[in-house]
CSV table of C-alpha atoms and ligand atoms in Angstrom, one decimal:
chain,number,residue,atom,x,y,z
A,1,MET,CA,12.9,49.5,-94.6
A,2,ALA,CA,14.4,47.4,-91.8
A,3,PRO,CA,14.2,49.0,-88.4
A,4,VAL,CA,17.3,50.3,-86.5
A,5,LEU,CA,17.6,48.3,-83.3
A,6,TYR,CA,19.5,49.4,-80.2
A,7,ILE,CA,20.2,46.7,-77.6
A,8,ILE,CA,20.4,48.4,-74.2
A,9,ILE,CA,22.6,46.7,-71.7
A,10,PRO,CA,23.0,47.9,-68.1
A,11,CYS,CA,26.3,46.9,-66.6
A,12,TYR,CA,27.4,47.1,-63.0
A,13,ASN,CA,30.8,45.6,-62.0
A,14,GLU,CA,30.6,43.2,-64.9
A,15,GLU,CA,34.3,42.9,-65.9
A,16,ALA,CA,34.1,39.1,-65.5
A,17,VAL,CA,31.2,38.6,-67.9
A,18,LEU,CA,31.3,41.5,-70.4
A,19,PRO,CA,34.2,40.2,-72.5
A,20,GLN,CA,32.2,36.9,-72.9
A,21,THR,CA,28.8,38.3,-73.7
A,22,ALA,CA,29.7,41.4,-75.8
A,23,PRO,CA,30.7,39.2,-78.8
A,24,MET,CA,27.4,37.3,-78.4
A,25,PHE,CA,25.4,40.5,-78.7
A,26,LEU,CA,27.4,41.5,-81.7
A,27,ASP,CA,26.8,38.2,-83.4
A,28,LYS,CA,23.1,38.6,-82.8
A,29,ILE,CA,23.1,42.1,-84.4
A,30,ARG,CA,25.0,40.8,-87.4
A,31,ASP,CA,22.8,37.7,-87.7
A,32,LEU,CA,19.6,39.8,-87.6
A,33,ALA,CA,21.0,42.4,-90.0
A,34,GLY,CA,22.1,39.5,-92.3
A,35,LYS,CA,18.5,38.2,-92.4
A,36,GLY,CA,17.3,41.7,-93.3
A,37,LYS,CA,15.2,41.9,-90.1
A,38,ILE,CA,17.0,45.0,-88.8
A,39,ALA,CA,19.1,47.7,-90.4
A,40,GLU,CA,22.9,47.7,-90.6
A,41,ALA,CA,22.9,50.9,-88.4
A,42,SER,CA,21.7,48.9,-85.4
A,43,ARG,CA,23.9,49.2,-82.3
A,44,ILE,CA,24.6,47.7,-78.9
A,45,LEU,CA,24.5,50.4,-76.1
A,46,PHE,CA,26.2,49.6,-72.8
A,47,VAL,CA,25.1,51.7,-69.8
A,48,ASN,CA,27.8,51.6,-67.2
A,49,ASP,CA,26.1,52.1,-63.8
A,50,GLY,CA,28.9,53.6,-61.8
A,51,SER,CA,30.9,50.3,-61.8
A,52,ARG,CA,34.0,50.3,-59.5
A,53,ASP,CA,35.9,47.7,-61.6
A,54,ARG,CA,37.2,47.8,-65.1
A,55,THR,CA,33.7,47.7,-66.8
A,56,TRP,CA,34.0,51.2,-68.4
A,57,GLN,CA,37.4,50.5,-69.8
A,58,ILE,CA,36.1,47.3,-71.3
A,59,ILE,CA,33.2,49.2,-72.9
A,60,GLU,CA,35.5,51.9,-74.2
A,61,ASP,CA,37.8,49.3,-75.7
A,62,LEU,CA,34.8,47.5,-77.3
A,63,ALA,CA,33.6,50.8,-78.8
A,64,ALA,CA,37.1,51.5,-80.2
A,65,GLN,CA,37.2,48.0,-81.8
A,66,ASP,CA,33.8,47.9,-83.5
A,67,GLU,CA,31.4,50.7,-84.4
A,68,HIS,CA,28.4,48.5,-83.4
A,69,PHE,CA,29.4,49.0,-79.7
A,70,LEU,CA,28.4,52.2,-78.0
A,71,GLY,CA,28.6,53.2,-74.3
A,72,ILE,CA,27.4,55.7,-71.9
A,73,ALA,CA,28.3,56.0,-68.2
A,74,GLN,CA,26.1,57.1,-65.4
A,75,SER,CA,27.9,59.5,-63.1
A,76,ARG,CA,27.5,57.1,-60.2
A,77,ASN,CA,25.7,53.9,-59.3
A,78,ARG,CA,22.0,54.6,-59.5
A,79,GLY,CA,20.6,51.0,-59.8
A,80,HIS,CA,19.5,48.8,-62.6
A,81,GLN,CA,16.2,50.5,-63.3
A,82,ASN,CA,17.7,54.0,-63.8
A,83,ALA,CA,20.5,52.5,-65.9
A,84,VAL,CA,18.0,50.9,-68.2
A,85,LEU,CA,15.9,54.1,-68.4
A,86,ALA,CA,19.1,56.1,-69.2
A,87,GLY,CA,19.8,53.8,-72.1
A,88,LEU,CA,16.3,53.8,-73.4
A,89,MET,CA,15.9,57.6,-73.2
A,90,GLU,CA,19.3,58.2,-74.8
A,91,SER,CA,18.5,56.0,-77.7
A,92,MET,CA,14.9,56.6,-78.5
A,93,ASP,CA,15.6,59.3,-81.0
A,94,ARG,CA,18.4,57.3,-82.7
A,95,CYS,CA,16.5,54.1,-83.5
A,96,ASP,CA,13.2,52.5,-84.3
A,97,ILE,CA,13.3,49.8,-81.6
A,98,THR,CA,15.2,49.0,-78.4
A,99,ILE,CA,15.6,45.7,-76.6
A,100,SER,CA,16.8,45.9,-73.0
A,101,ILE,CA,18.6,42.9,-71.6
A,102,ASP,CA,21.0,42.1,-68.8
A,103,CYS,CA,24.7,41.7,-69.6
A,104,ASP,CA,25.3,38.5,-67.8
A,105,GLY,CA,24.1,36.1,-70.5
A,106,GLN,CA,21.2,34.8,-68.4
A,107,ASP,CA,18.5,35.8,-70.8
A,108,ASP,CA,18.5,33.8,-74.1
A,109,ILE,CA,19.4,36.3,-76.8
A,110,ASN,CA,17.8,34.1,-79.4
A,111,ALA,CA,14.4,35.3,-78.2
A,112,MET,CA,15.3,38.6,-79.9
A,113,ASP,CA,14.4,37.1,-83.3
A,114,GLN,CA,10.8,36.5,-82.2
A,115,MET,CA,10.7,39.9,-80.5
A,116,VAL,CA,11.7,41.6,-83.7
A,117,ASP,CA,9.2,39.5,-85.7
A,118,ALA,CA,6.5,40.5,-83.3
A,119,TYR,CA,7.5,44.2,-83.9
A,120,LEU,CA,7.4,43.6,-87.6
A,121,ASP,CA,3.9,42.2,-87.1
A,122,GLY,CA,2.8,45.5,-85.5
A,123,CYS,CA,3.5,45.2,-81.8
A,124,GLU,CA,5.0,48.2,-80.1
A,125,ILE,CA,6.1,46.4,-76.9
A,126,VAL,CA,7.2,42.8,-76.6
A,127,TYR,CA,7.7,41.3,-73.1
A,128,GLY,CA,10.2,38.6,-72.7
A,129,VAL,CA,8.8,36.1,-70.2
A,130,ARG,CA,10.7,33.2,-68.6
A,131,ALA,CA,9.5,29.8,-69.7
A,132,ALA,CA,10.8,28.0,-66.7
A,133,ARG,CA,12.8,28.7,-63.6
A,134,ASP,CA,14.8,25.5,-63.4
A,135,THR,CA,18.2,27.1,-63.1
A,136,ASP,CA,17.2,29.3,-60.1
A,137,THR,CA,17.8,28.1,-56.6
A,138,PHE,CA,14.6,27.2,-54.8
A,139,PHE,CA,15.0,30.3,-52.6
A,140,LYS,CA,15.2,32.7,-55.6
A,141,ARG,CA,12.3,31.0,-57.3
A,142,PHE,CA,10.2,31.2,-54.2
A,143,THR,CA,11.0,34.8,-53.4
A,144,ALA,CA,10.4,35.8,-57.0
A,145,GLN,CA,7.1,34.1,-57.2
A,146,THR,CA,5.9,35.6,-53.9
A,147,PHE,CA,7.0,38.9,-55.3
A,148,TYR,CA,4.8,38.7,-58.4
A,149,LYS,CA,1.8,37.4,-56.4
A,150,LEU,CA,2.2,40.2,-53.8
A,151,LEU,CA,2.5,42.8,-56.6
A,152,ASN,CA,-0.7,41.7,-58.3
A,153,ARG,CA,-2.6,41.4,-55.0
A,154,MET,CA,-1.5,44.9,-54.2
A,155,GLY,CA,-2.9,46.3,-57.4
A,156,ALA,CA,0.2,46.7,-59.5
A,157,GLU,CA,-0.3,45.1,-62.9
A,158,VAL,CA,2.9,43.4,-63.9
A,159,VAL,CA,3.5,40.8,-66.6
A,160,TYR,CA,4.1,37.4,-64.9
A,161,ASN,CA,7.7,36.2,-65.0
A,162,HIS,CA,8.8,39.2,-67.0
A,163,ALA,CA,12.0,40.9,-65.9
A,164,ASP,CA,13.4,43.8,-67.9
A,165,TYR,CA,14.1,41.8,-71.1
A,166,ARG,CA,11.8,43.5,-73.6
A,167,LEU,CA,11.4,45.2,-76.9
A,168,MET,CA,10.0,48.7,-77.0
A,169,SER,CA,9.4,50.8,-80.1
A,170,SER,CA,10.6,54.4,-80.3
A,171,ARG,CA,7.0,55.4,-80.3
A,172,ALA,CA,6.3,53.6,-77.0
A,173,LEU,CA,9.5,55.0,-75.5
A,174,HIS,CA,8.4,58.6,-76.3
A,175,GLU,CA,5.2,57.9,-74.4
A,176,LEU,CA,7.2,56.3,-71.5
A,177,ALA,CA,9.4,59.5,-71.4
A,178,LYS,CA,6.2,61.4,-70.3
A,179,PHE,CA,6.1,59.4,-67.1
A,180,LYS,CA,8.0,61.8,-65.0
A,181,GLU,CA,8.3,59.7,-61.8
A,182,VAL,CA,11.7,59.5,-60.1
A,183,ASN,CA,11.0,56.2,-58.3
A,184,LEU,CA,11.3,53.9,-61.2
A,185,TYR,CA,9.6,50.6,-61.6
A,186,LEU,CA,9.7,49.9,-65.3
A,187,ARG,CA,7.9,46.6,-65.2
A,188,GLY,CA,4.9,48.3,-63.8
A,189,MET,CA,5.2,51.5,-65.9
A,190,VAL,CA,5.6,50.0,-69.3
A,191,PRO,CA,2.2,48.1,-69.3
A,192,LEU,CA,0.6,51.5,-68.5
A,193,VAL,CA,2.0,52.9,-71.8
A,194,GLY,CA,-0.3,50.5,-73.6
A,195,PHE,CA,-0.2,50.0,-77.4
A,196,LYS,CA,-0.3,46.6,-79.0
A,197,SER,CA,1.9,44.2,-77.2
A,198,THR,CA,2.7,40.6,-76.8
A,199,THR,CA,4.9,38.2,-74.9
A,200,VAL,CA,7.8,35.9,-76.1
A,201,ALA,CA,8.9,33.0,-73.9
A,202,TYR,CA,12.6,32.4,-73.4
A,203,ASP,CA,14.8,30.2,-71.2
A,204,ARG,CA,16.8,31.8,-68.5
A,205,ARG,CA,20.2,30.3,-67.8
A,206,GLU,CA,22.7,30.8,-65.0
A,207,ARG,CA,25.0,33.7,-65.0
A,208,LEU,CA,28.0,33.1,-67.3
A,209,ALA,CA,30.4,34.7,-64.8
A,210,GLY,CA,30.5,37.1,-61.9
A,211,GLU,CA,27.9,37.4,-59.1
A,212,SER,CA,24.3,38.5,-58.9
A,213,HIS,CA,23.8,42.1,-57.7
A,214,TYR,CA,20.3,41.4,-56.6
A,215,PRO,CA,20.5,40.1,-53.0
A,216,LEU,CA,17.4,39.6,-51.0
A,217,SER,CA,17.6,43.2,-49.6
A,218,LYS,CA,17.5,44.7,-53.1
A,219,MET,CA,14.7,42.4,-54.1
A,220,ILE,CA,12.6,43.6,-51.1
A,221,THR,CA,13.4,47.2,-51.9
A,222,LEU,CA,12.3,46.6,-55.5
A,223,ALA,CA,9.1,44.9,-54.3
A,224,VAL,CA,8.2,47.8,-51.9
A,225,ASP,CA,9.0,50.3,-54.6
A,226,GLY,CA,6.9,48.4,-57.1
A,227,ILE,CA,3.9,48.3,-54.9
A,228,THR,CA,4.1,51.9,-53.5
A,229,SER,CA,4.9,53.5,-56.9
A,230,LEU,CA,2.0,51.8,-58.7
A,231,SER,CA,-0.8,51.4,-56.2
A,232,VAL,CA,-2.4,53.0,-53.2
A,233,LYS,CA,-4.0,49.7,-52.2
A,234,PRO,CA,-1.8,49.4,-49.0
A,235,ILE,CA,-3.3,52.7,-47.8
A,236,ARG,CA,-6.8,51.4,-48.4
A,237,ILE,CA,-6.0,48.1,-46.6
A,238,ILE,CA,-4.8,50.2,-43.7
A,239,THR,CA,-8.0,52.2,-43.6
A,240,VAL,CA,-10.1,49.1,-43.6
A,241,THR,CA,-8.0,47.3,-41.0
A,242,GLY,CA,-8.0,50.5,-38.9
A,243,LEU,CA,-11.8,50.5,-39.1
A,244,LEU,CA,-12.0,46.9,-38.1
A,245,ILE,CA,-9.7,47.4,-35.1
A,246,SER,CA,-11.8,50.4,-34.0
A,247,LEU,CA,-14.9,48.3,-34.2
A,248,VAL,CA,-13.3,45.6,-32.0
A,249,SER,CA,-12.1,48.2,-29.6
A,250,PHE,CA,-15.5,49.7,-29.4
A,251,ILE,CA,-17.0,46.3,-28.5
A,252,GLY,CA,-14.2,45.9,-25.9
A,253,ILE,CA,-15.1,49.3,-24.4
A,254,ILE,CA,-18.7,48.3,-24.0
A,255,TRP,CA,-17.7,45.0,-22.5
A,256,ALA,CA,-15.4,46.8,-20.1
A,257,LEU,CA,-18.1,49.3,-19.1
A,258,VAL,CA,-20.6,46.5,-18.6
A,259,ALA,CA,-18.1,44.6,-16.5
A,260,ALA,CA,-17.3,47.7,-14.4
A,261,LEU,CA,-20.9,48.6,-13.9
A,262,SER,CA,-21.9,45.2,-12.8
A,263,GLY,CA,-19.1,45.1,-10.3
A,264,HIS,CA,-17.1,42.3,-12.0
A,265,SER,CA,-14.1,44.5,-12.8
A,266,VAL,CA,-10.7,43.2,-11.7
A,267,PRO,CA,-7.4,45.1,-11.6
A,268,GLY,CA,-6.8,44.6,-15.3
A,269,TRP,CA,-3.2,45.5,-15.7
A,270,ALA,CA,-2.4,42.6,-18.1
A,271,SER,CA,-5.3,43.2,-20.5
A,272,LEU,CA,-4.6,46.9,-20.5
A,273,ALA,CA,-0.9,46.4,-21.2
A,274,CYS,CA,-1.8,44.0,-24.1
A,275,ILE,CA,-4.1,46.5,-25.6
A,276,VAL,CA,-1.6,49.3,-25.3
A,277,CYS,CA,1.2,47.2,-26.9
A,278,PHE,CA,-1.1,46.0,-29.6
A,279,MET,CA,-2.3,49.5,-30.5
A,280,GLY,CA,1.2,50.8,-30.3
A,281,GLY,CA,2.5,48.2,-32.7
A,282,ILE,CA,-0.3,48.5,-35.2
A,283,GLN,CA,-0.1,52.2,-35.2
A,284,SER,CA,3.6,52.4,-35.8
A,285,MET,CA,3.3,49.9,-38.6
A,286,PHE,CA,0.5,51.9,-40.2
A,287,MET,CA,2.4,55.1,-39.8
A,288,GLY,CA,5.4,53.4,-41.5
A,289,VAL,CA,3.4,52.5,-44.6
A,290,ILE,CA,2.0,56.0,-44.8
A,291,GLY,CA,5.5,57.3,-44.3
A,292,GLU,CA,6.5,55.3,-47.3
A,293,TYR,CA,4.1,57.2,-49.5
A,294,ILE,CA,5.0,60.6,-47.9
A,295,GLY,CA,8.7,59.8,-48.6
A,296,LYS,CA,7.8,59.1,-52.2
A,297,ILE,CA,5.9,62.3,-52.5
A,298,TYR,CA,8.8,64.2,-51.0
A,299,MET,CA,11.3,62.6,-53.5
A,300,GLU,CA,9.0,63.3,-56.4
A,301,THR,CA,8.5,66.9,-55.5
A,302,LYS,CA,12.2,67.4,-55.7
A,303,GLU,CA,12.1,66.5,-59.4
A,304,ARG,CA,15.7,65.3,-59.4
A,305,PRO,CA,17.2,64.0,-62.6
A,306,ARG,CA,16.6,60.4,-63.1
A,307,TYR,CA,20.0,59.8,-64.5
A,308,ILE,CA,23.2,61.8,-65.2
A,309,ILE,CA,25.6,60.8,-68.0
A,310,SER,CA,29.2,61.5,-67.2
A,311,GLU,CA,31.0,59.8,-70.2
A,312,ARG,CA,30.1,58.7,-73.7
A,313,THR,CA,31.9,56.7,-76.3
A,314,PRO,CA,32.4,58.5,-79.6
A,315,GLY,CA,29.3,57.2,-81.4
A,316,MET,CA,27.0,58.3,-78.5
A,317,GLU,CA,28.2,61.9,-78.2
A,318,GLU,CA,25.6,64.0,-79.8
A,319,ALA,CA,22.6,62.5,-78.0
A,320,HIS,CA,20.3,65.0,-76.5
A,321,ASP,CA,19.2,64.9,-72.8
A,322,ALA,CA,15.9,63.4,-71.9
B,1,LIG,N1,22.8,46.2,-62.6
B,1,LIG,C1,23.0,47.6,-62.7
B,1,LIG,N2,23.1,48.3,-61.6
B,1,LIG,C2,23.0,47.8,-60.3
B,1,LIG,C3,22.8,46.4,-60.2
B,1,LIG,C4,22.7,45.6,-61.4
B,1,LIG,O1,23.1,48.1,-63.8
B,1,LIG,O2,23.0,48.5,-59.3
B,1,LIG,C5,22.8,45.4,-63.9
B,1,LIG,C6,23.7,44.2,-63.9
B,1,LIG,O3,25.0,44.6,-64.5
B,1,LIG,C7,23.0,43.2,-64.8
B,1,LIG,C8,21.5,43.5,-64.5
B,1,LIG,O4,21.5,44.8,-63.9
B,1,LIG,O5,23.2,43.5,-66.2
B,1,LIG,C9,20.9,42.5,-63.6
B,1,LIG,O6,21.7,42.3,-62.4
B,1,LIG,P1,22.0,40.9,-61.9
B,1,LIG,O7,22.4,40.0,-63.0
B,1,LIG,O8,23.1,41.1,-60.9
B,1,LIG,O9,20.7,40.5,-61.2
B,1,LIG,P2,19.9,39.0,-61.2
B,1,LIG,O10,19.9,38.6,-62.6
B,1,LIG,O11,20.7,38.1,-60.3
B,1,LIG,O12,18.6,39.3,-60.7
B,2,LIG,MG1,21.5,38.3,-63.8
């Protein structure tokens, strides 16, 4: 029997683009169902991430117009990753496969055909990877590439050029649900789930309307979160650097002692000040990195909910909480 597909779409202040892209998603579902690749019961689930504009009204209207559209709303803005997780967890018991995709039309929805084919071939997870980054500004391309390199160097295994456009089977999602962390970095967590997986290349276009919600500051936060939630390598780097600095200091101390004993010592205010500043700087930086991890531990021990649903469109009502 053809699998039931749920397309999970996080939306944050997307009133400009949603009316354009929603019909495209619907066409895709109809097209796939028409080809017999997915079941008629397949749905499009919008996750409103605490938008301040008319996004939720638009979602409610869509749900009223066509039964293929469903919606849930987070009680406030929690960020893209939590919105995607909310959608995935809420749908994993209702469908056989999910595909998460942004709502701005940037990711080519035609790649869904290949994703579903790969699932029908036995893959549990299919990563959408960007074929080229021509449409990005040089700045976005450069920062994104640096980000992937940094992540991999730091020991977090991520699929190159994969954002959150991916197919996951219900089975893989049930395993993902066991990852209880509150600091989410799905791109790093999903590969840890394992199972048979593959990649599908797609073209990424420019946003159809509206503006990006990922300014540099959010990208940096995502990078730091990615590294610190997936790897303890920075701590190890600190330890090694600390050891090296201690070694250099030790040599410096011997040198100072020898100089003093042989009567060559001068009033060394400058060198002393340099050392004090240097050590002060290095130490506060290191404490900062360690603080990052302690902060993470603190947040994780609270075991706060990772998402809170405040509203649901009719078809999404009886879902159980993850
Ligand atoms: N998004 C969200 N919560 C946020 C920010 C973004 O749900 O706090 C959604 C947004 O509506 C879009 C997706 O995440 O569907 C990707 O965001 P955006 O297109 O702004 O980022 P970019 O593609 O520029 O990296
Ligand atoms: Mg976008």
